[in-house]
Protein backbone atom coordinates (compact mmCIF):
# COMPACT_ATOMS: atom_id res chain seq x y z
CA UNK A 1 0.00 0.00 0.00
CA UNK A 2 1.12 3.67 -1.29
CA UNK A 3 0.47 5.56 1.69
CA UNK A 4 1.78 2.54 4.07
CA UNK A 5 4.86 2.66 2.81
CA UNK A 6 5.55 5.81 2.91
CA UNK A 7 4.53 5.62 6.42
CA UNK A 8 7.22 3.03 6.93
CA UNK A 9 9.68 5.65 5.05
CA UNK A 10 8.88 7.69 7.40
CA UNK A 11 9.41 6.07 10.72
CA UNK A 12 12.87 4.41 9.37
CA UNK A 13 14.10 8.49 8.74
CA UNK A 14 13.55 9.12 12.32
CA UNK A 15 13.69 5.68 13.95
CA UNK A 16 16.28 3.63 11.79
CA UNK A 17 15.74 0.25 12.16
CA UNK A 18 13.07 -0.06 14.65
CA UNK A 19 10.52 -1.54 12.22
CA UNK A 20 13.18 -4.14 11.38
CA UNK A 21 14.06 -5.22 15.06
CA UNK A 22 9.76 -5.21 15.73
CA UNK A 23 9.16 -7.89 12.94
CA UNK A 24 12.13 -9.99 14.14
CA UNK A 25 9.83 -10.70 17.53
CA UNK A 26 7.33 -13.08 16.74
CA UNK A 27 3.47 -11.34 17.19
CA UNK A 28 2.81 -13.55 20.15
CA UNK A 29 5.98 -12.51 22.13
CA UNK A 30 5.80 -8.70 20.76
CA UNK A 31 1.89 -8.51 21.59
CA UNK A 32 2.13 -9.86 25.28
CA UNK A 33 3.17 -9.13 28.81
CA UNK A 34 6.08 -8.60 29.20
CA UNK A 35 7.01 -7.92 25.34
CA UNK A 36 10.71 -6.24 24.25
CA UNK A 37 9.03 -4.11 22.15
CA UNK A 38 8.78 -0.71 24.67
CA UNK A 39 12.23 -1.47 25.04
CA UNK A 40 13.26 -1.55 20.91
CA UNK A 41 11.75 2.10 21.36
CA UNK A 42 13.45 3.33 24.45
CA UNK A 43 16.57 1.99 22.68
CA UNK A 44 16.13 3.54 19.07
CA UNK A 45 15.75 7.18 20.97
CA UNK A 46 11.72 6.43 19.90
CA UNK A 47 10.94 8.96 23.58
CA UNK A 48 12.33 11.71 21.92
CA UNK A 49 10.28 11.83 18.04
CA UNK A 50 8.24 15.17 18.73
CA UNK A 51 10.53 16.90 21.17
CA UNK A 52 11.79 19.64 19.07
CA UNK A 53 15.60 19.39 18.08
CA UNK A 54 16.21 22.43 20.31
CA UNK A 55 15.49 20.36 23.34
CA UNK A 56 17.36 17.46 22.30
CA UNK A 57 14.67 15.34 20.60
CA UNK A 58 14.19 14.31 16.70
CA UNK A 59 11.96 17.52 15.89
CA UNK A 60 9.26 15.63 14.42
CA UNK A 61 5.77 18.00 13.30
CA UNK A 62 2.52 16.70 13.70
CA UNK A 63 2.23 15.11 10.57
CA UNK A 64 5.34 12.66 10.90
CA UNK A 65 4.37 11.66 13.89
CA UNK A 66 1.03 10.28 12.55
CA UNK A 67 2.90 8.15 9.81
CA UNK A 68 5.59 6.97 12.29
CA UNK A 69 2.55 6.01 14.58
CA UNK A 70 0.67 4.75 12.14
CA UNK A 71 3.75 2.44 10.49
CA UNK A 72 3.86 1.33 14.26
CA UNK A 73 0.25 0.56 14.06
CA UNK A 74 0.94 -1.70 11.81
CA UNK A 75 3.82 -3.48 12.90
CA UNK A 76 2.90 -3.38 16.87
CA UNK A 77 -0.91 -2.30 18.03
CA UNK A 78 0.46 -2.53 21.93
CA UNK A 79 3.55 -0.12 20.95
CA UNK A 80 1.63 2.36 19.06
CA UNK A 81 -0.77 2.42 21.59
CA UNK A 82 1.82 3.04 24.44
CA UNK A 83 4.04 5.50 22.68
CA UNK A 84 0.81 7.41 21.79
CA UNK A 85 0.49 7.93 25.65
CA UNK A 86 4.22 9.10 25.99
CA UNK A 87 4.04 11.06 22.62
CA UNK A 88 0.97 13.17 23.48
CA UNK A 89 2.28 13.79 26.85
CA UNK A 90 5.32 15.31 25.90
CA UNK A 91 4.22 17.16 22.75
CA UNK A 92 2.05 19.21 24.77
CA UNK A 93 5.14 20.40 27.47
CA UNK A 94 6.74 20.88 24.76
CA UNK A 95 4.88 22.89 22.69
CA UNK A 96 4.58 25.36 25.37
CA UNK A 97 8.06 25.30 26.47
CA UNK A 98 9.08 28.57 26.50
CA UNK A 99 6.08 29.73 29.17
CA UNK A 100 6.69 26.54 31.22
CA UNK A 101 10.65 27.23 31.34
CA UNK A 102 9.90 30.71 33.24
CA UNK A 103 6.53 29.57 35.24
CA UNK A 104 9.08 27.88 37.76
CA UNK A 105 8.86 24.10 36.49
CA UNK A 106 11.55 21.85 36.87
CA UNK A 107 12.75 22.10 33.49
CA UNK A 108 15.80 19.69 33.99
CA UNK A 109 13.20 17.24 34.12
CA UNK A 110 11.68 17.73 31.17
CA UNK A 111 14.92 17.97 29.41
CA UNK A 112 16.11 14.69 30.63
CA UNK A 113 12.83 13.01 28.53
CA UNK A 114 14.98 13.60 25.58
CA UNK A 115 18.38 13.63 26.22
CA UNK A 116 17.86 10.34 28.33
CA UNK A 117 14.94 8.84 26.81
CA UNK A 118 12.74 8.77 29.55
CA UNK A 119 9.48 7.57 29.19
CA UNK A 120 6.61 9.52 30.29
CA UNK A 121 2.91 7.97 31.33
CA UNK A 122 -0.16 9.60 31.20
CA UNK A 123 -2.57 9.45 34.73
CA UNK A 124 -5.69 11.38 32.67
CA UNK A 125 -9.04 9.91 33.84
CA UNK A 126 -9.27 7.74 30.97
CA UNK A 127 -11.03 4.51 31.57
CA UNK A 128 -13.51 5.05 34.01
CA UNK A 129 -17.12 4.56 32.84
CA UNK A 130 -19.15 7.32 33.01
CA UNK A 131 -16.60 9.85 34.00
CA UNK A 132 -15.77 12.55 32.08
CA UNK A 133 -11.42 12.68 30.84
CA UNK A 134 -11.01 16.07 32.58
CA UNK A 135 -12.53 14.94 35.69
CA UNK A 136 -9.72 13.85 38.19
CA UNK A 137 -8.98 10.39 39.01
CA UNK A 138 -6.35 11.76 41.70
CA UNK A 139 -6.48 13.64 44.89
CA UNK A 140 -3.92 16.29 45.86
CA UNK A 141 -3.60 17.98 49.59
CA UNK A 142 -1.30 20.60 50.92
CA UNK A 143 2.04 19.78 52.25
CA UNK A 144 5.03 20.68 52.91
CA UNK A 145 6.65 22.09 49.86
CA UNK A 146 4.00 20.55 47.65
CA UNK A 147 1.31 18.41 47.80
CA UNK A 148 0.18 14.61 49.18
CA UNK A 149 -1.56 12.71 46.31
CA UNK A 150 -3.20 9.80 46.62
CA UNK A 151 -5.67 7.73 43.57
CA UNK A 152 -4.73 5.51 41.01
CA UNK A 153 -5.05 5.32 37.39
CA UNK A 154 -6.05 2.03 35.13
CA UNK A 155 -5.68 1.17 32.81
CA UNK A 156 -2.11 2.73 32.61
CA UNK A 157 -0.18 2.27 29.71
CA UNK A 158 3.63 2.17 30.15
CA UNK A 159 2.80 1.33 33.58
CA UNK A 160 5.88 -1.28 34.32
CA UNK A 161 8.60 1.17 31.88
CA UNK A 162 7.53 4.65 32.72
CA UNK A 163 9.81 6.81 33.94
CA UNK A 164 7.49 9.88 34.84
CA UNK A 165 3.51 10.00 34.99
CA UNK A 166 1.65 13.07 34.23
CA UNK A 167 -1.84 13.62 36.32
CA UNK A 168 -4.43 16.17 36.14
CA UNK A 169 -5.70 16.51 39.54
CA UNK A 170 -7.38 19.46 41.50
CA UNK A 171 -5.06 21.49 43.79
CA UNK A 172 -6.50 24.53 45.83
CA UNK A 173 -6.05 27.92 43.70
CA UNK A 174 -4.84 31.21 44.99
CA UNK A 175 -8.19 32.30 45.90
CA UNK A 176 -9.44 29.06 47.37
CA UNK A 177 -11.23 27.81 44.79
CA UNK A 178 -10.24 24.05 43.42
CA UNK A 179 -8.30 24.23 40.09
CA UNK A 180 -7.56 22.14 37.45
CA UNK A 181 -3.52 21.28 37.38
CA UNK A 182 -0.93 18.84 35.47
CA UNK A 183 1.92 17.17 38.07
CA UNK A 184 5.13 15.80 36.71
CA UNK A 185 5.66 12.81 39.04
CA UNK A 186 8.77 10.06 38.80
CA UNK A 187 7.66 6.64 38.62
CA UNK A 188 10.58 6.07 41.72
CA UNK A 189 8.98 8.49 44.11
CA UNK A 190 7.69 6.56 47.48
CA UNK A 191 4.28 4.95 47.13
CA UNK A 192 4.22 4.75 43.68
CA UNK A 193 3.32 1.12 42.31
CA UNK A 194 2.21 -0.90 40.25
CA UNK A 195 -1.03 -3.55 40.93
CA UNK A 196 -2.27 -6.26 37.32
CA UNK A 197 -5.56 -5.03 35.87
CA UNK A 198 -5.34 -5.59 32.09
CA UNK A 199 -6.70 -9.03 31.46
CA UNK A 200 -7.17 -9.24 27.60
CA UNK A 201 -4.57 -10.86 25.26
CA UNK A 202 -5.41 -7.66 22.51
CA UNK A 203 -3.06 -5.31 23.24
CA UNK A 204 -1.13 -6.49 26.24
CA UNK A 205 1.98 -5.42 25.24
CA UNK A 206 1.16 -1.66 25.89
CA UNK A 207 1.60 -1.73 29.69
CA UNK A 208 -1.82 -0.74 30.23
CA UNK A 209 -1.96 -1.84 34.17
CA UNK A 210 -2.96 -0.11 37.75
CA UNK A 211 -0.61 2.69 38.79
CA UNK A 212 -1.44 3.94 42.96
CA UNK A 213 -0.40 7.19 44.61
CA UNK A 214 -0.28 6.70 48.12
CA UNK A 215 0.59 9.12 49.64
CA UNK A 216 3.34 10.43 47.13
CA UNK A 217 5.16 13.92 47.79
CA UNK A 218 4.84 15.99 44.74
CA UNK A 219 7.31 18.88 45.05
CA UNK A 220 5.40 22.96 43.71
CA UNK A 221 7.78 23.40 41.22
CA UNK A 222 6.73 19.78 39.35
CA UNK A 223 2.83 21.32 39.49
CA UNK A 224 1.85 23.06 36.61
CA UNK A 225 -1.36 24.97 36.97
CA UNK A 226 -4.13 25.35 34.60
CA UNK A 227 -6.69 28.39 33.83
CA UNK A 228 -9.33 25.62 34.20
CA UNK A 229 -11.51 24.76 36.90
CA UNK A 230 -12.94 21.22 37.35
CA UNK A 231 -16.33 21.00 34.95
CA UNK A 232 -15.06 23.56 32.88
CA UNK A 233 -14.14 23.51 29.28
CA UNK A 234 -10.69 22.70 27.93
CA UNK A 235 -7.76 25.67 28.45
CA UNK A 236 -5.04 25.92 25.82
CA UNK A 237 -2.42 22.96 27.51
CA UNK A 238 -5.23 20.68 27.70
CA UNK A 239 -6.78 21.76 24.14
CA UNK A 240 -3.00 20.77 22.87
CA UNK A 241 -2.96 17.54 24.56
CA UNK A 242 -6.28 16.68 23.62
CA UNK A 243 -5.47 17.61 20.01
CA UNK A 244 -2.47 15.52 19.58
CA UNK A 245 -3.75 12.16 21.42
CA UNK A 246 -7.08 12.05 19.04
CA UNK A 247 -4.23 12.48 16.02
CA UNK A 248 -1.74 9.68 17.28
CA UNK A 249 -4.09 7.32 19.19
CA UNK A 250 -6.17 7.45 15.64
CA UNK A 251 -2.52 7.07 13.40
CA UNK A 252 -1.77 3.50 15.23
CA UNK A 253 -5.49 2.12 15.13
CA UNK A 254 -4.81 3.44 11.42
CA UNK A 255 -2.26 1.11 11.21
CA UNK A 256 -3.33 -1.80 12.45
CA UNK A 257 -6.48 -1.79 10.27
CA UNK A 258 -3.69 -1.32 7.32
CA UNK A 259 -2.24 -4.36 8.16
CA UNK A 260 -5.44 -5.91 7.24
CA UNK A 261 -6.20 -4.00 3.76
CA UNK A 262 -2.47 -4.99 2.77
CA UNK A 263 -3.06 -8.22 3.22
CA UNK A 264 -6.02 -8.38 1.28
CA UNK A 265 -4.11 -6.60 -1.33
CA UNK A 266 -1.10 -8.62 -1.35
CA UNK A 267 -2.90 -12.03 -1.84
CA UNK A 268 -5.28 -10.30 -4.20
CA UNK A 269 -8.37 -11.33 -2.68
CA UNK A 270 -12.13 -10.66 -4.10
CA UNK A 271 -12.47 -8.43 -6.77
CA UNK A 272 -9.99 -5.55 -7.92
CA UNK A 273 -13.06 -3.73 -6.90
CA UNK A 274 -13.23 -5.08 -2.99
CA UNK A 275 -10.03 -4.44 -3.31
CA UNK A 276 -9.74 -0.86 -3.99
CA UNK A 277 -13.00 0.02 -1.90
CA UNK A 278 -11.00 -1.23 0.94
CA UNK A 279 -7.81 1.31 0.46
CA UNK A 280 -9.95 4.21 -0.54
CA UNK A 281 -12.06 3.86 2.54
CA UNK A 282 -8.21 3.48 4.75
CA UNK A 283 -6.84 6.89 2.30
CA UNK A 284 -10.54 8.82 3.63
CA UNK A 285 -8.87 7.94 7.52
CA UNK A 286 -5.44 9.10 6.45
CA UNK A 287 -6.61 12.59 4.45
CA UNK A 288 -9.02 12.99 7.73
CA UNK A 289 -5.72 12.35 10.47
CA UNK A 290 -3.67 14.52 8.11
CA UNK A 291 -6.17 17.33 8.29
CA UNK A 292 -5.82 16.88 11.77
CA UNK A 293 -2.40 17.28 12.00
CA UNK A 294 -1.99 20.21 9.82
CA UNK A 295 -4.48 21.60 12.11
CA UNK A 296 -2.13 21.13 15.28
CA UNK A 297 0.78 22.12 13.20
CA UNK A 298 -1.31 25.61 12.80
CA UNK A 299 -1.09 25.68 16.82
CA UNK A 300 -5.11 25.99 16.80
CA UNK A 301 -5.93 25.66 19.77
CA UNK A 302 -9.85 26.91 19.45
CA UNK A 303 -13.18 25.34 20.17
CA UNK A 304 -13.54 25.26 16.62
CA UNK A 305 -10.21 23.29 16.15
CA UNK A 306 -11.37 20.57 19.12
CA UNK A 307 -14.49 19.78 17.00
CA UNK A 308 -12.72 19.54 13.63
CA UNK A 309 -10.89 16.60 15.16
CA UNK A 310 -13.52 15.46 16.65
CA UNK A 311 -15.65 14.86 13.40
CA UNK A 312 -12.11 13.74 11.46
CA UNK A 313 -11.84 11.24 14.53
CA UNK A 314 -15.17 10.22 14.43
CA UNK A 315 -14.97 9.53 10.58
CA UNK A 316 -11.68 8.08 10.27
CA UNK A 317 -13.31 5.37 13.19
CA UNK A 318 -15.76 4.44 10.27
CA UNK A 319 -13.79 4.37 7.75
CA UNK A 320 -11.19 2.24 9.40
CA UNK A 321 -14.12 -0.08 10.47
CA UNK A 322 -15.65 -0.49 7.59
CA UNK A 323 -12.02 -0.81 5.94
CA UNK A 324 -10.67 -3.32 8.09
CA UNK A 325 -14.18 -5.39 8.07
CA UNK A 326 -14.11 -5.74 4.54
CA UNK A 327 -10.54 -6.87 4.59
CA UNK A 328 -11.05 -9.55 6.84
CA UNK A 329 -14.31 -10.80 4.83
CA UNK A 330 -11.97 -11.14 1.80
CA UNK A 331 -9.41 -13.00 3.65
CA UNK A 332 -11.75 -15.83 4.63
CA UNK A 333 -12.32 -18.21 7.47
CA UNK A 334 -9.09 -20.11 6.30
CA UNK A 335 -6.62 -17.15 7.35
CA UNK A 336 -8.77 -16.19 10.21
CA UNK A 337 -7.93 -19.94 11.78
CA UNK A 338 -4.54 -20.47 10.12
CA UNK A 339 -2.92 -18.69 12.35
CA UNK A 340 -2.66 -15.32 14.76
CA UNK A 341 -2.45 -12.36 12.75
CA UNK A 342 -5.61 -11.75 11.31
CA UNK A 343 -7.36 -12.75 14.57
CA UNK A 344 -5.19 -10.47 16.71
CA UNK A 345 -5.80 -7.43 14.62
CA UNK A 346 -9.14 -8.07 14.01
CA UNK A 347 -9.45 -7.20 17.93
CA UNK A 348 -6.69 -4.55 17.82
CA UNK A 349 -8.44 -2.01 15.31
CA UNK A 350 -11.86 -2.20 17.31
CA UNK A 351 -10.06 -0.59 20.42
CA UNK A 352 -9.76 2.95 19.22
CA UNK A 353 -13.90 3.14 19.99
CA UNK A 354 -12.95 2.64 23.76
CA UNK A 355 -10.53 5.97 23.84
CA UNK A 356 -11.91 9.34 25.31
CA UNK A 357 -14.18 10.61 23.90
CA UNK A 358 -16.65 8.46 23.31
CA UNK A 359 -19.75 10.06 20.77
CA UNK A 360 -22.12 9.31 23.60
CA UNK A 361 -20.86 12.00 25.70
CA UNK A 362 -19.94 14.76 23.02
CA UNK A 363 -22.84 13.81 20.67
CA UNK A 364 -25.47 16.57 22.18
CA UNK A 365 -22.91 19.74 22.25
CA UNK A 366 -21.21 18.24 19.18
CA UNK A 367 -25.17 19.13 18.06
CA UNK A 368 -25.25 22.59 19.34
CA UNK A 369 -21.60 22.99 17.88
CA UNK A 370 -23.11 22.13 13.92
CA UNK A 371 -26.36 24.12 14.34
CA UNK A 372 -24.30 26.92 15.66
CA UNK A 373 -25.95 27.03 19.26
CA UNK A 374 -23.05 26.56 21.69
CA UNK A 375 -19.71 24.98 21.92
CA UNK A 376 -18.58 21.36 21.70
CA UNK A 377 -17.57 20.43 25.05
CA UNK A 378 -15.55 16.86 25.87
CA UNK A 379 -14.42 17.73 30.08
């Protein structure tokens, strides 16, 4: 596939040789607990792909990163989806580096991601039914030079390799009122650990496990606080964040549903028209994630931009469900049974339906958003 490859072109410029080392690991061992595959990326500087080259990392823009995550997709559905959590992390800090290098953060910290390949989790709220992805899934109380947090997070991806996690939790303001802020906290701090949770074969390979805070000293000058309030639309880090893990979590979903189509393709099954329904509907995903990223790359960071991506996420879901359906149709019962692959990523490519947000809770202000009668709201 056209666009696949050059996907792959584009993850061997930045990451030489990582695609290569990921195929040598057979997809039962790379897909599993305990799988070598976080640590191929750690090793091929993979932490450091959209830290800008000023800071030490590989300087790549929005729209790289999509084809290296989506080449990743295609090769490892656990990796893309853990890097994804690291990538969007750090993209975000980074983008706003300059205003978080004078607000008093520990910016050593945040250099070290790149020069040392650290990898960073994310603690978002992700996961829990029913609760909105702004809404905290962490507690934070005054203390001494910082703050006492206590919660946990699951799933977690990167749970067992992370080096940092990032949590949005509620700290008091400076007038008393709860607000909305982002803590930088290293995976070695005291009563920080690590509990099973993810019980599925599809996608075990990410890490995605229970991380607890108890009790864990968070120094001030690793809190970064938000102009948000808890229940309250999206300020410009989180718009950032938000914007880049709908792109990359999308990109490696992408990719796994390729490695269906190419299949289908390369063994020339059903008709050359099956077959070319099945890559237009996977090109509609990649113009829609492209759009996306050229929208980041513009440094929206608008209402308007949140529910472009929203509809290009939404669509792209389709059409990589309806791509990756098809492909396994043509591929028959016969390759289905013959072996793991087209089992495993039938699985994989479903997933990207469980990330935030989910239509149900942004289809009635995505509404008001299209008839022009308020603003699309995902907190």
């Amino acid at each position: 596939m056209r666009s696949l490859d050059h996907a792959r072109e584009t993850c061997e410029s930045y990451l030489p040789g990582l695609l290569d080392k990921i195929a040598r690991v057979p997809l039962a061992e790379r897909e599993a607990p305990g799988s070598p595959v976080i640590g191929l990326f750690r090793a091929g500087r993979g932490p450091a792909l959209v830290i800008p080259t000023e800071y030490g990392g590989l300087g790549a823009g929005p729209l790289d990163a999509m084809r290296v995550l989506r080449a990743i997709g295609a090769a490892s559905p656990s990796l893309a989806v853990a890097s994804t959590m690291h990538h969007f992390s750090v993209a975000t800090l980074f983008t706003l580096a300059d205003s978080l290098k004078s607000s008093g953060l520990e910016w050593a910290l945040l250099e070290a991601v790149a020069k040392e390949n650290l990898l960073v989790a994310s603690g978002f709220a992700e996961g829990r039914t029913g609760q909105g992805i702004l809404s905290p899934s962490m507690t934070a109380v005054p203390a001494e030079g910082g703050y006492l947090v206590n919660g946990a997070k699951k799933p977690c991806s990167l749970a067992t390799s992370m080096d940092l996690l990032t949590a949005a939790l509620t700290v008091p303001g400076k007038d008393g009122e709860p607000e909305l802020a982002f803590l930088l906290i290293p995976a070695t701090q005291p009563g920080v650990s690590v509990h099973p949770f993810w019980s599925s074969r599809v996608l075990a390979g990410a890490e995605s496990d229970e991380v607890r805070l108890e009790d864990v000293h968070v120094e001030e000058q690793l809190v970064m606080r938000t102009e948000a309030r808890e229940g309250d639309g999206l300020d410009e880090l989180q718009t950032l964040g938000f914007l880049w893990f709908e792109l990359l979590i999308s990109a490696g979903y992408l990719g796994a549903a390729s490695t269906l189509a190419e299949r289908a393709m390369t063994e020339k099954r059903g008709s050359a028209s099956d077959r070319s329904a099945i890559g237009c509907r996977l090109e509609t995903a990649t113009l829609l994630l492209e759009g996306v990223a050229r929208r980041i790359d513009e440094q929206a960071s608008s209402n308007d931009a949140l529910a472009e991506v929203l509809i290009a996420r939404y669509a792209a879901q389709d059409a990589i469900n309806d791509a990756a359906a098809k492909a396994i149709e043509l591929l028959g019962g016969m390759a289905f049974i013959g072996g793991d692959e087209v089992a495993y990523y039938a699985g994989a490519y479903h997933c990207l339906g469980f990330h935030p947000p989910s239509r149900s809770k942004t289809e009635a202000s995505l509404l008001d958003y299209l008839e022009g009668s308020g603003p699309v709201l995902v907190g």
